[in-house]
PDB file of C-alpha atoms and ligand atoms in Angstrom:
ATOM      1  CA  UNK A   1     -36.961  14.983  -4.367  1.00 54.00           C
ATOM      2  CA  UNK A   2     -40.715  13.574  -4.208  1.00 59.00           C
ATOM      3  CA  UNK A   3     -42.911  15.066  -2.442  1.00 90.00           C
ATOM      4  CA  UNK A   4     -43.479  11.973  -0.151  1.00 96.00           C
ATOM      5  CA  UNK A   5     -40.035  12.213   1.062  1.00 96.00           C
ATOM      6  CA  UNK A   6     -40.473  15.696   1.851  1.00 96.00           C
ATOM      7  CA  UNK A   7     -44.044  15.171   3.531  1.00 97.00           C
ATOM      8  CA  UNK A   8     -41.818  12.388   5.743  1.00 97.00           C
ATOM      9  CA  UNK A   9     -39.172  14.717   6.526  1.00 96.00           C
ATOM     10  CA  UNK A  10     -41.993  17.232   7.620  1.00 96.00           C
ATOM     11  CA  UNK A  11     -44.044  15.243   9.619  1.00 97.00           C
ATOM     12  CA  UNK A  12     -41.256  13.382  11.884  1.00 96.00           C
ATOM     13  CA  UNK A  13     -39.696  16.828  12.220  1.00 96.00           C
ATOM     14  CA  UNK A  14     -43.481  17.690  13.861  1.00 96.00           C
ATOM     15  CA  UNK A  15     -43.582  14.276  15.526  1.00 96.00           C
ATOM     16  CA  UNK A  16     -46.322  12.662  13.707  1.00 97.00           C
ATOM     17  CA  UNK A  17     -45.715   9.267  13.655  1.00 97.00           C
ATOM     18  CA  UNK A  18     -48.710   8.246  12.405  1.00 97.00           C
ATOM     19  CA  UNK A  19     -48.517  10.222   9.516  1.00 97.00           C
ATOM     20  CA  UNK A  20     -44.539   8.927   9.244  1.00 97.00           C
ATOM     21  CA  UNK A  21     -46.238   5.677   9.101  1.00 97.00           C
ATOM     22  CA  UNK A  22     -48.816   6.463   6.719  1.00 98.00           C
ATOM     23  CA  UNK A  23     -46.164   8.219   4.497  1.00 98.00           C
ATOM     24  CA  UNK A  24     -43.568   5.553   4.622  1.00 97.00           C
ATOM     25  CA  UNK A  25     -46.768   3.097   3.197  1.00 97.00           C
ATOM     26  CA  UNK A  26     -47.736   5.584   0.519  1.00 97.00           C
ATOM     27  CA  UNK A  27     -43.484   5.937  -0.359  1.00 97.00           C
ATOM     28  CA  UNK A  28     -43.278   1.726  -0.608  1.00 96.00           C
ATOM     29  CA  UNK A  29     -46.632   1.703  -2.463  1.00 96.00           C
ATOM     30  CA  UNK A  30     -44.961   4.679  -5.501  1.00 95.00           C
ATOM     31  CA  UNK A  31     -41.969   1.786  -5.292  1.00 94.00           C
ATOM     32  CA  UNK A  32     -39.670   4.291  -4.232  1.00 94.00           C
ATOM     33  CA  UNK A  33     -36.605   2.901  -2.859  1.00 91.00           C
ATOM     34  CA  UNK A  34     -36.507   1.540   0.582  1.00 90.00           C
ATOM     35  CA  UNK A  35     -32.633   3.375   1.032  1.00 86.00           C
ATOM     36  CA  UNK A  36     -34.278   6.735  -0.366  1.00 91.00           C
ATOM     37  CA  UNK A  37     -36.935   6.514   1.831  1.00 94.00           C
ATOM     38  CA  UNK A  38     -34.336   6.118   4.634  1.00 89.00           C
ATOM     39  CA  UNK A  39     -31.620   8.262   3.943  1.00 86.00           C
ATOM     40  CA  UNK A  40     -33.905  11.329   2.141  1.00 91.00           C
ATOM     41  CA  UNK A  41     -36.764  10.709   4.202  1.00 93.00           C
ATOM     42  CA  UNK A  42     -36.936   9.294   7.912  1.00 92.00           C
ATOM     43  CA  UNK A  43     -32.956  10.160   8.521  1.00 88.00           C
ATOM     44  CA  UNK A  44     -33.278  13.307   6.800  1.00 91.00           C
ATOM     45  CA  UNK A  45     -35.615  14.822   8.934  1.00 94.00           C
ATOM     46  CA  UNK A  46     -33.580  13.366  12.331  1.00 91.00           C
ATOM     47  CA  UNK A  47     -30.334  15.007  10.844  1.00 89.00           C
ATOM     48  CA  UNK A  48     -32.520  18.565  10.811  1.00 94.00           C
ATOM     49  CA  UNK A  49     -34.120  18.076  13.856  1.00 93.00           C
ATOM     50  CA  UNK A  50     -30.563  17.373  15.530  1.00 88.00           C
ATOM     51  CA  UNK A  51     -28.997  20.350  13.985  1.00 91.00           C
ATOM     52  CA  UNK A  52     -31.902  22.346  15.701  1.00 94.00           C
ATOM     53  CA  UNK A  53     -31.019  20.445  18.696  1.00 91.00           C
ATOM     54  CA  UNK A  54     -27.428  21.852  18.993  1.00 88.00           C
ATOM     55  CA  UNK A  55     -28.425  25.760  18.123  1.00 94.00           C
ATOM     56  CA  UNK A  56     -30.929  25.461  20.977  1.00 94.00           C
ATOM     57  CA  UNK A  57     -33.786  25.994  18.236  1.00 96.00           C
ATOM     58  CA  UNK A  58     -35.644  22.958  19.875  1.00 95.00           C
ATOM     59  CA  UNK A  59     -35.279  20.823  23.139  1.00 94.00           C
ATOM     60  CA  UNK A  60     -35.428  17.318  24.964  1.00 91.00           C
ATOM     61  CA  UNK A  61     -39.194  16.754  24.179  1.00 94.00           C
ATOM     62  CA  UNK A  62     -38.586  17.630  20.235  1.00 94.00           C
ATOM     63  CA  UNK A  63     -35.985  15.428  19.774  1.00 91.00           C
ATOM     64  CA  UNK A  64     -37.961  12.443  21.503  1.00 92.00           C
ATOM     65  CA  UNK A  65     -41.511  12.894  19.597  1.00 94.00           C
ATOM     66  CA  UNK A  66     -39.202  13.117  16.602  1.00 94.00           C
ATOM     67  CA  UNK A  67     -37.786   9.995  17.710  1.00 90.00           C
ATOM     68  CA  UNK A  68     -40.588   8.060  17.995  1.00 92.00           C
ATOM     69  CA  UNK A  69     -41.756   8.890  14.533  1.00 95.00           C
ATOM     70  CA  UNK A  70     -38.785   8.011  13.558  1.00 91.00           C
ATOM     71  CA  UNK A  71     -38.999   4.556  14.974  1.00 88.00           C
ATOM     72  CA  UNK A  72     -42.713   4.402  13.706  1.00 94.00           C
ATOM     73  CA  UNK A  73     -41.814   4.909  10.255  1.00 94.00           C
ATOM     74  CA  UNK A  74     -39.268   2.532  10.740  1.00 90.00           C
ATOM     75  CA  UNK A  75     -41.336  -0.459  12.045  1.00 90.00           C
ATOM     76  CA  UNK A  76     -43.678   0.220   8.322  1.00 95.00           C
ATOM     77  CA  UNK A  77     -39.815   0.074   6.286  1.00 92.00           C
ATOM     78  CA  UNK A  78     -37.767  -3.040   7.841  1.00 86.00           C
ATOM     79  CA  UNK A  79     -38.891  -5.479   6.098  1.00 89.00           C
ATOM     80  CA  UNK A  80     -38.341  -3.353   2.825  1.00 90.00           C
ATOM     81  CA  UNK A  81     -34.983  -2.342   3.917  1.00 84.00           C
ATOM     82  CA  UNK A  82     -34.058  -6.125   5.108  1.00 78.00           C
ATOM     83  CA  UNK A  83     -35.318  -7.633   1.278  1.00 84.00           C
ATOM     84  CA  UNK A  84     -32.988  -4.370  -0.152  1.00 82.00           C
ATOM     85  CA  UNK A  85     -30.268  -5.405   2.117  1.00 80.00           C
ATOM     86  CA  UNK A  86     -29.488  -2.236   3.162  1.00 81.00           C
ATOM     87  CA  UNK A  87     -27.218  -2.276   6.035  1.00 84.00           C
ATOM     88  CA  UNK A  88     -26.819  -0.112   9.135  1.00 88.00           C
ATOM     89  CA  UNK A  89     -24.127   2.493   8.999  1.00 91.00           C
ATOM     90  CA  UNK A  90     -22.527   0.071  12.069  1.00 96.00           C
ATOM     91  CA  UNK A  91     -23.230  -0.970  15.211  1.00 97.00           C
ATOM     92  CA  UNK A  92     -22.916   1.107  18.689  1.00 98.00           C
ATOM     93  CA  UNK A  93     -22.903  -0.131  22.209  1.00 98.00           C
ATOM     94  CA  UNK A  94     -24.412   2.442  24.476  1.00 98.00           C
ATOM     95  CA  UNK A  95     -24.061   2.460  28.385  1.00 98.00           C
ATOM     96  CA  UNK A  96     -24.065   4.093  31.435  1.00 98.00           C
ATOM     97  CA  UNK A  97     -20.704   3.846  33.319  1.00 98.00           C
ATOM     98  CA  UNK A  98     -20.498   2.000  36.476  1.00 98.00           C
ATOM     99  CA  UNK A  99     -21.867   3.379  39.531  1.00 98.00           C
ATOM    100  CA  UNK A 100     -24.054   5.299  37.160  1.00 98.00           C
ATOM    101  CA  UNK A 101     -27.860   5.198  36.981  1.00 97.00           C
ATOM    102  CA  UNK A 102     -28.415   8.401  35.102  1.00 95.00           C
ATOM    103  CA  UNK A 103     -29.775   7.614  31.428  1.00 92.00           C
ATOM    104  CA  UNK A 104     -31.992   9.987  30.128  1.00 87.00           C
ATOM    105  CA  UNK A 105     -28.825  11.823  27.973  1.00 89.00           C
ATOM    106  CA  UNK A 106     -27.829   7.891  27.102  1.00 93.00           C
ATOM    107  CA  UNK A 107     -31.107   6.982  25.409  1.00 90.00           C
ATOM    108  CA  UNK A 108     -31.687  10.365  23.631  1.00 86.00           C
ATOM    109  CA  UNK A 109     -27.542   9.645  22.357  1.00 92.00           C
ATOM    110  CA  UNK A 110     -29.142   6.252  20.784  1.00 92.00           C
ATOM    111  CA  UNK A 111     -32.216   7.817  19.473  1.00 86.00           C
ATOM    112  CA  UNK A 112     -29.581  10.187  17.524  1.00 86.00           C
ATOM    113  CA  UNK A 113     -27.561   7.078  16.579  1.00 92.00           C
ATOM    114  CA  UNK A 114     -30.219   5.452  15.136  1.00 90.00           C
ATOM    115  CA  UNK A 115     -31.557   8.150  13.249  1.00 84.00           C
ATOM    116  CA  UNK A 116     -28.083   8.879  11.768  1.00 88.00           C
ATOM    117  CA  UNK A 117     -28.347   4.841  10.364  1.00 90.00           C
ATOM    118  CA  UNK A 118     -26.643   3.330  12.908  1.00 94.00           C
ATOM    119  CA  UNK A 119     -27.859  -0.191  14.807  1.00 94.00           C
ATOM    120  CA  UNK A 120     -27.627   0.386  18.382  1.00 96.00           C
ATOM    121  CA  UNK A 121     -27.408  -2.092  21.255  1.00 98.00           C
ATOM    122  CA  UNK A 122     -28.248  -0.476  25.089  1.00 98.00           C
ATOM    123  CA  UNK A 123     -26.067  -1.962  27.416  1.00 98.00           C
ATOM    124  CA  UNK A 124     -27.843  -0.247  29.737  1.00 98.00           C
ATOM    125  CA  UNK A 125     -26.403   1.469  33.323  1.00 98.00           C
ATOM    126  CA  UNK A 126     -24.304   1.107  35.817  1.00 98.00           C
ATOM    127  CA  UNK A 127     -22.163  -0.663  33.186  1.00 98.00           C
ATOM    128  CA  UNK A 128     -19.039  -2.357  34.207  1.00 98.00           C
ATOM    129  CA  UNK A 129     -15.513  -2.042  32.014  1.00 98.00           C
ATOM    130  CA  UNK A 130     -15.687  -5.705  31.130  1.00 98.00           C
ATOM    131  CA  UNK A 131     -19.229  -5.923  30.085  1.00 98.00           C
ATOM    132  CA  UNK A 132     -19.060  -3.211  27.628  1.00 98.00           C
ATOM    133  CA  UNK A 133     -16.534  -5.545  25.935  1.00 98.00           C
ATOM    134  CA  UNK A 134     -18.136  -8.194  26.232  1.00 98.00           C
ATOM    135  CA  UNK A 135     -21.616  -6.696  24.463  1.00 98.00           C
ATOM    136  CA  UNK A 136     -19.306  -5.217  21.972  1.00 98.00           C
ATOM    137  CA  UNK A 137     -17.927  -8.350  20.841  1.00 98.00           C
ATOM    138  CA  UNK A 138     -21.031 -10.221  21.019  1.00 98.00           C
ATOM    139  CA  UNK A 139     -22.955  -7.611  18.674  1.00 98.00           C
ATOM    140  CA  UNK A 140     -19.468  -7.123  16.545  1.00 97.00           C
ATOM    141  CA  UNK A 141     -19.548  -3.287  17.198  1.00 98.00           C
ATOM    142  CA  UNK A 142     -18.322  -0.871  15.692  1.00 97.00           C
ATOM    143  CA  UNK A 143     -18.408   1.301  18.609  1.00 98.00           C
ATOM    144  CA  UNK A 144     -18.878   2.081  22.058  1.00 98.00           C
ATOM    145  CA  UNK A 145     -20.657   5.074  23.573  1.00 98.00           C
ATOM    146  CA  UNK A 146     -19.956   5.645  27.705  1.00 98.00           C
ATOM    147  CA  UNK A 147     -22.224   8.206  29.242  1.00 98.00           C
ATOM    148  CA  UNK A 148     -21.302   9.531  32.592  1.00 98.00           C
ATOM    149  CA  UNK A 149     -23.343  12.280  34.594  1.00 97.00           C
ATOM    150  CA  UNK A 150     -21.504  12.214  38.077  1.00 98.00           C
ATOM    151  CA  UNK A 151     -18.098  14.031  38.550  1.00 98.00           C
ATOM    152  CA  UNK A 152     -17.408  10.438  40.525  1.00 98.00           C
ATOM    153  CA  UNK A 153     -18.462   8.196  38.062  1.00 98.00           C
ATOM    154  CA  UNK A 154     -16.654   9.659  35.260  1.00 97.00           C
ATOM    155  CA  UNK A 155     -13.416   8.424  36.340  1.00 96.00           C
ATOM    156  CA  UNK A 156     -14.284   5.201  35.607  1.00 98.00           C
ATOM    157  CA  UNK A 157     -14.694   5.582  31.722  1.00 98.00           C
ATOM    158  CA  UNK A 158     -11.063   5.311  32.136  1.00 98.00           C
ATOM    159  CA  UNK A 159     -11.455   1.888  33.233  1.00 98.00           C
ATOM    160  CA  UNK A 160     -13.235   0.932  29.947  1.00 98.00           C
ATOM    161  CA  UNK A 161     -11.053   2.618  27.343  1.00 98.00           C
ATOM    162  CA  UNK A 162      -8.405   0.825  29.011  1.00 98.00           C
ATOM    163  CA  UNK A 163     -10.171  -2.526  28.757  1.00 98.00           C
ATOM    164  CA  UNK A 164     -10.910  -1.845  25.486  1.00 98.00           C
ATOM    165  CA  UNK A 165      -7.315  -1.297  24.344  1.00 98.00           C
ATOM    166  CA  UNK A 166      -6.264  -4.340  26.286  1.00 98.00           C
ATOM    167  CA  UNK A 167      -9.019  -6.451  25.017  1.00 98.00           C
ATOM    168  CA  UNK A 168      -8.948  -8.309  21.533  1.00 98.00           C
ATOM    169  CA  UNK A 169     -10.689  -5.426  20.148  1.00 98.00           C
ATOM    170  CA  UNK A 170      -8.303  -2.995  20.329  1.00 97.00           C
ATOM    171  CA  UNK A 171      -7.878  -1.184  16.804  1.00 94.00           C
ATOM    172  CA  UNK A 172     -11.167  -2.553  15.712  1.00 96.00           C
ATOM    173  CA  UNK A 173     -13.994  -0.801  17.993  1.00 98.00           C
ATOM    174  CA  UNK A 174     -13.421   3.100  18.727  1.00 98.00           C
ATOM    175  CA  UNK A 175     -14.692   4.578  22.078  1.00 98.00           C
ATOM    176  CA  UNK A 176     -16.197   7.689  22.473  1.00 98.00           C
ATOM    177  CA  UNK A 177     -17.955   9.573  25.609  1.00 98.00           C
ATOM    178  CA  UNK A 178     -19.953  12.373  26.785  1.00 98.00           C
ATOM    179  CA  UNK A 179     -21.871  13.161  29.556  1.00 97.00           C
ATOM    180  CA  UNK A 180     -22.986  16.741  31.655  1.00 96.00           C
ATOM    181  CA  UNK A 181     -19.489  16.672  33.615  1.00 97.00           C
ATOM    182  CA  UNK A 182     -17.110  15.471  31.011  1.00 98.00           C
ATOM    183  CA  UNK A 183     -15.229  17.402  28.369  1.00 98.00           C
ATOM    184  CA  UNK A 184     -12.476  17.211  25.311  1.00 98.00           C
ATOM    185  CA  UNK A 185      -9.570  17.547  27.599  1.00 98.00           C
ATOM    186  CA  UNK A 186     -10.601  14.839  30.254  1.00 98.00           C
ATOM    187  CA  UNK A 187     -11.501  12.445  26.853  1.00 98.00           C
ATOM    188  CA  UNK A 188      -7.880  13.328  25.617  1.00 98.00           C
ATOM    189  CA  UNK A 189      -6.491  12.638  28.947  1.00 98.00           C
ATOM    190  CA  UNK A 190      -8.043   8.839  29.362  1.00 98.00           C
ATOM    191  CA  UNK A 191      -7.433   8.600  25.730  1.00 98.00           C
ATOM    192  CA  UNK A 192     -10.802   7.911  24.260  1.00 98.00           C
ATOM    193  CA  UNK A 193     -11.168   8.183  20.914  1.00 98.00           C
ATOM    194  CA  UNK A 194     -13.650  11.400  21.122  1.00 98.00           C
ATOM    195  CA  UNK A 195     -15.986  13.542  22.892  1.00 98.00           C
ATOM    196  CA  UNK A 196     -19.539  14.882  21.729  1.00 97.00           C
ATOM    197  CA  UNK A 197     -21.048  17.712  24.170  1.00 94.00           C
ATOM    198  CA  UNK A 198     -25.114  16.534  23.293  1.00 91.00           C
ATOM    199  CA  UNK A 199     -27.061  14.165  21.465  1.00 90.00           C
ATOM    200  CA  UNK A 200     -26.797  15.403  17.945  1.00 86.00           C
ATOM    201  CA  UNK A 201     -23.204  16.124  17.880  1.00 91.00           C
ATOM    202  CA  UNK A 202     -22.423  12.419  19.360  1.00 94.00           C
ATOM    203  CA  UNK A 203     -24.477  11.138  15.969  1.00 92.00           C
ATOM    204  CA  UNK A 204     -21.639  13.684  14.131  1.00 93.00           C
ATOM    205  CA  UNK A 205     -18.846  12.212  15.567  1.00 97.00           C
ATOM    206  CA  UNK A 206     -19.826   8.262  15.257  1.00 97.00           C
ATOM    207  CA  UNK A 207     -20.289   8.827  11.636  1.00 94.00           C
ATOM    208  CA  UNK A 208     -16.697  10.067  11.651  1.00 96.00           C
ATOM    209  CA  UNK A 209     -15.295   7.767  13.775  1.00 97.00           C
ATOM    210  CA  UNK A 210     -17.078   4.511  11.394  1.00 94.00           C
ATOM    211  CA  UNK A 211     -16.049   6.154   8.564  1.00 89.00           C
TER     212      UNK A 211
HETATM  213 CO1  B1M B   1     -28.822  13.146  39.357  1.00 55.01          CO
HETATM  214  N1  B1M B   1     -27.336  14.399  39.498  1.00 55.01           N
HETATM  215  N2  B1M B   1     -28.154  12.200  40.952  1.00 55.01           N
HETATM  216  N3  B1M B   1     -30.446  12.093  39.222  1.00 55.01           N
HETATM  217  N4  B1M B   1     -29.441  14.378  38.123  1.00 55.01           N
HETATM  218  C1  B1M B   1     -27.202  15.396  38.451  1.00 55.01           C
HETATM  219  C2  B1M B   1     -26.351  14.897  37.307  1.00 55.01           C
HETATM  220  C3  B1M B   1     -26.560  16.637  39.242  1.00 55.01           C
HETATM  221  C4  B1M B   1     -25.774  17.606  38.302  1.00 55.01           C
HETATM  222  C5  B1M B   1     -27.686  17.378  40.008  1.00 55.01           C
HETATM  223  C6  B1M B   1     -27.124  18.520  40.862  1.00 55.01           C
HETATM  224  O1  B1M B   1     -26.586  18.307  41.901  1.00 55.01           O
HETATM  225  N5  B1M B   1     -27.267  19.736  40.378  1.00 55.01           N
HETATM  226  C7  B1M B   1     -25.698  15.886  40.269  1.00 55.01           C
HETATM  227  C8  B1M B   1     -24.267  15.562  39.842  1.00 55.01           C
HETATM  228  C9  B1M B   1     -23.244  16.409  40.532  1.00 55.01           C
HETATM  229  C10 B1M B   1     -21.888  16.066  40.056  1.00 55.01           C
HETATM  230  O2  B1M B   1     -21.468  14.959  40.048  1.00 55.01           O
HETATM  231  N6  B1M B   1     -21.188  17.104  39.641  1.00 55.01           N
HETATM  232  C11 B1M B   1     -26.526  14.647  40.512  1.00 55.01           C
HETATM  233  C12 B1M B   1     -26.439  13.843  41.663  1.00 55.01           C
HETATM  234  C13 B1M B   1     -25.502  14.327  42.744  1.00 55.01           C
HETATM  235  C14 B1M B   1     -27.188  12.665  41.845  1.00 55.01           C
HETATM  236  C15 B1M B   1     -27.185  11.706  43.039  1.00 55.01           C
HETATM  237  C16 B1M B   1     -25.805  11.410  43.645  1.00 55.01           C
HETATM  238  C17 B1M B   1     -28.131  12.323  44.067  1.00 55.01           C
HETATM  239  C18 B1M B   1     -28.199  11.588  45.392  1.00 55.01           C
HETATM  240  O3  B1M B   1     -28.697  10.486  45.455  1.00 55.01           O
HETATM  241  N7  B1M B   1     -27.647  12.219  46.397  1.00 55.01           N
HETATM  242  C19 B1M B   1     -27.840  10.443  42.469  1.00 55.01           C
HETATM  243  C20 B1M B   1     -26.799   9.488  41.860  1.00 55.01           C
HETATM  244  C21 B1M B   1     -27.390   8.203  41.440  1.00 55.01           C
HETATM  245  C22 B1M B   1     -26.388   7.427  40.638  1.00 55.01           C
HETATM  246  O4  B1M B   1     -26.285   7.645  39.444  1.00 55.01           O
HETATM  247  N8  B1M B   1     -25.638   6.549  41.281  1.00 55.01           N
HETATM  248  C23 B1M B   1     -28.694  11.037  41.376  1.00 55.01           C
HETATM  249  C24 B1M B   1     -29.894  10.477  40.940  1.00 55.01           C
HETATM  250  C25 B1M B   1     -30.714  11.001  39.978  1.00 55.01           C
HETATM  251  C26 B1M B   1     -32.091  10.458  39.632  1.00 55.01           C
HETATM  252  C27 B1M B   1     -32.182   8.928  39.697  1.00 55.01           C
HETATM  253  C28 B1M B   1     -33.085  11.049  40.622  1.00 55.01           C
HETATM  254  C29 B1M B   1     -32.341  11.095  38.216  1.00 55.01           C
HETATM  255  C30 B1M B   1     -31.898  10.191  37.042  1.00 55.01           C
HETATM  256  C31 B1M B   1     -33.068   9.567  36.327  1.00 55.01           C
HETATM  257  C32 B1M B   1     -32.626   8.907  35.052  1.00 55.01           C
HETATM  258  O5  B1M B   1     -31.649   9.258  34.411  1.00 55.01           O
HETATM  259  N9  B1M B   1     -33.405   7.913  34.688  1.00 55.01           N
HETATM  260  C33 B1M B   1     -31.399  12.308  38.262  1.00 55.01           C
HETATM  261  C34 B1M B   1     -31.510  13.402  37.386  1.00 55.01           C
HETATM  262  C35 B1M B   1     -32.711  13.415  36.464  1.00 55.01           C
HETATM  263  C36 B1M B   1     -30.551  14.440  37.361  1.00 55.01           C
HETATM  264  C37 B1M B   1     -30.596  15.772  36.580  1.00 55.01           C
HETATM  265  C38 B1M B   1     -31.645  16.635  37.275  1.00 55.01           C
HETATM  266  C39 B1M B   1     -30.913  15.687  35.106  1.00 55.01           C
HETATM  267  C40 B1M B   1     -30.014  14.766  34.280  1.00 55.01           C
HETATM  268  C41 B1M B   1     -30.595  14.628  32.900  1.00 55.01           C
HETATM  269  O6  B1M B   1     -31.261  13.658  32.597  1.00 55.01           O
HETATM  270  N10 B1M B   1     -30.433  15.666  32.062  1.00 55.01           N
HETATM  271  C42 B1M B   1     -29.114  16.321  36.779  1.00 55.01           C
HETATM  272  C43 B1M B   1     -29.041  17.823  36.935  1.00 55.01           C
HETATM  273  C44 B1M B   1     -29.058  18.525  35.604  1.00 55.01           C
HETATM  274  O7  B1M B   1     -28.415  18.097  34.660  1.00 55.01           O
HETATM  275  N11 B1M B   1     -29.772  19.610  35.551  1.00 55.01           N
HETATM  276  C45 B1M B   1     -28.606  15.475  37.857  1.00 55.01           C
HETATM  277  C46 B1M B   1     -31.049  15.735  30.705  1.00 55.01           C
HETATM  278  C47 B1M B   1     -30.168  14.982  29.711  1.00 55.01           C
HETATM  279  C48 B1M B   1     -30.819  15.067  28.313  1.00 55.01           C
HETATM  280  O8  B1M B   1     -28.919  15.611  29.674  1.00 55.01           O
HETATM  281  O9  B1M B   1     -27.769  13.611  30.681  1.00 55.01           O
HETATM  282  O10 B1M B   1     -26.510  15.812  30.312  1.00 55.01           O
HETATM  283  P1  B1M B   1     -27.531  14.833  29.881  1.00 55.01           P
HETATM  284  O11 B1M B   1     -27.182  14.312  28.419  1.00 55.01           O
HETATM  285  C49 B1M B   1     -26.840  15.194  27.369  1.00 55.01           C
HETATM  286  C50 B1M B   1     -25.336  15.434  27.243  1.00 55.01           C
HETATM  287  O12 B1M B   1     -24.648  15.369  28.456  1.00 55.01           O
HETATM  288  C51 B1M B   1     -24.887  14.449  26.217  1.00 55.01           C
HETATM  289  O13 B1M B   1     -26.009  14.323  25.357  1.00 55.01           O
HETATM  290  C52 B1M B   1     -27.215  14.432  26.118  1.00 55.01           C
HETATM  291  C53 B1M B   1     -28.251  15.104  25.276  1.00 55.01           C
HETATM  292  O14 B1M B   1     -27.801  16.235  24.624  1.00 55.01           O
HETATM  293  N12 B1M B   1     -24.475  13.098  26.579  1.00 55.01           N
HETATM  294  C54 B1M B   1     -23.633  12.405  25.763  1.00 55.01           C
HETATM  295  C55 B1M B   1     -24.856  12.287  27.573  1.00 55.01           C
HETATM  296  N13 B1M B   1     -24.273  11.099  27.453  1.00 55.01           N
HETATM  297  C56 B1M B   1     -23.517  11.142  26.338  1.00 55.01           C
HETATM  298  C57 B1M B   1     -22.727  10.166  25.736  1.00 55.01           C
HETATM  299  C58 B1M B   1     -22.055  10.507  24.553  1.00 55.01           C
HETATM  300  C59 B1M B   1     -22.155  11.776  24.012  1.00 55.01           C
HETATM  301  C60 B1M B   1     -22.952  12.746  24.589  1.00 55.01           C
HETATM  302  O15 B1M B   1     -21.274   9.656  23.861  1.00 55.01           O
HETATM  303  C61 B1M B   1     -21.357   8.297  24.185  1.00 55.01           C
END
């Protein structure tokens, strides 16, 4: 791989989004493709830095600086990736749950998303059943990500995976969830399509579930 790649992989890893920025520059200037610089570079070094993220080998603050470099180097490559037309890897709607103003574990979940290629829309929180339908048709999603963090507010993911199968977009958009109090066996039991435990591992299981 070039060596810019790898210096792009290295310095989001450490944050740096100035030198992500600088990189991604240098990368367009070799005329080095504008998917390459994606997938080997800035998504690269998010994949890594998320598999640290689930051995506990860094934390929170890690994944956001690594974030934000992420999204630096990205501002420098749109307009690159838009003449390539390289597309994202789909589109996710991301929201709190009704009753539900927690949203630090949502946003780092759409950090993850977007570093694993994916185009994601924030419905933001305290999201009702309806409107996450309604946001997922309107963006033609391929997904939708609930996040609960209260034992009372969980209950009412329920209410969305049900709208969803009763809405028109049943079979098309897949749900999955995640949140502190919820698990596998609560996700089987309201019949979502899957549950990730953190951040990294949600990334893991949208690419599955677009595949
Ligand atoms: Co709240 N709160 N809170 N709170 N709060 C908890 C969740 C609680 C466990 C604290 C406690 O009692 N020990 C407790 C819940 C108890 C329960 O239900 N079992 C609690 C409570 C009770 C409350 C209030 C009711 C308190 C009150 O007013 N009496 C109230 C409720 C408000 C409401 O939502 N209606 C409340 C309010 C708040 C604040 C506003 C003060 C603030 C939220 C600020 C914000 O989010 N902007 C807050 C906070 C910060 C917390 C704690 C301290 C931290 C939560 C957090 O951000 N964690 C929390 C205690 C704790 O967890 N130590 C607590 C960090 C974050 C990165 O982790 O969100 O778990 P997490 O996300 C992880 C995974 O869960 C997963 O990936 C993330 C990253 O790896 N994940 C997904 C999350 N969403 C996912 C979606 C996916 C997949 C994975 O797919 C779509």
């Amino acid at each position: 791989m070039s060596t810019v790649l790898e210096q792009i992989k290295e310095q989001l890893m450490k944050g740096k989004a100035n030198d992500v920025k600088v990189l991604v520059q240098q990368a367009l200037n070799e005329n080095l493709g504008a998917a390459d610089i994606l997938n080997k570079g800035l998504l690269g070094g998010m994949g890594i830095i998320g598999e640290k993220f689930k051995k506990n080998e860094v934390y929170v603050p890690e994944v956001l600086i690594a974030a934000r470099a992420m999204k630096a180097g990205m501002e420098i490559l749109k307009p690159a990736l838009a003449a390539a037309k390289v597309e994202p890897r789909g589109v996710v709607v991301i929201g709190t749950v009704k009753g539900d103003l927690h949203d630090i574990g949502k946003n780092l979940v759409g950090m993850m998303l977007e570093g694993a290629g994916f185009k994601v829309i924030d419905a933001g929180i305290n999201v009702e059943a309806p409107k996450f339908i309604e946001v997922a048709r309107a963006n033609n999603a391929t997904l939708i990500g609930a996040s609960a963090l209260l034992t009372t507010t969980m209950t009412n993911m329920k209410e969305v995976v049900d709208a969803l199968k009763a809405s028109d977009l049943a079979g098309r958009v897949k749900i999955m969830i995640g949140g502190a109090p919820v698990t596998q066996s609560f996700s089987d039991e309201i019949g979502a399509d899957g549950y990730a435990p953190d951040a990294a591992s949600a990334a893991d299981l949208a690419r599955m579930l677009a595949a």
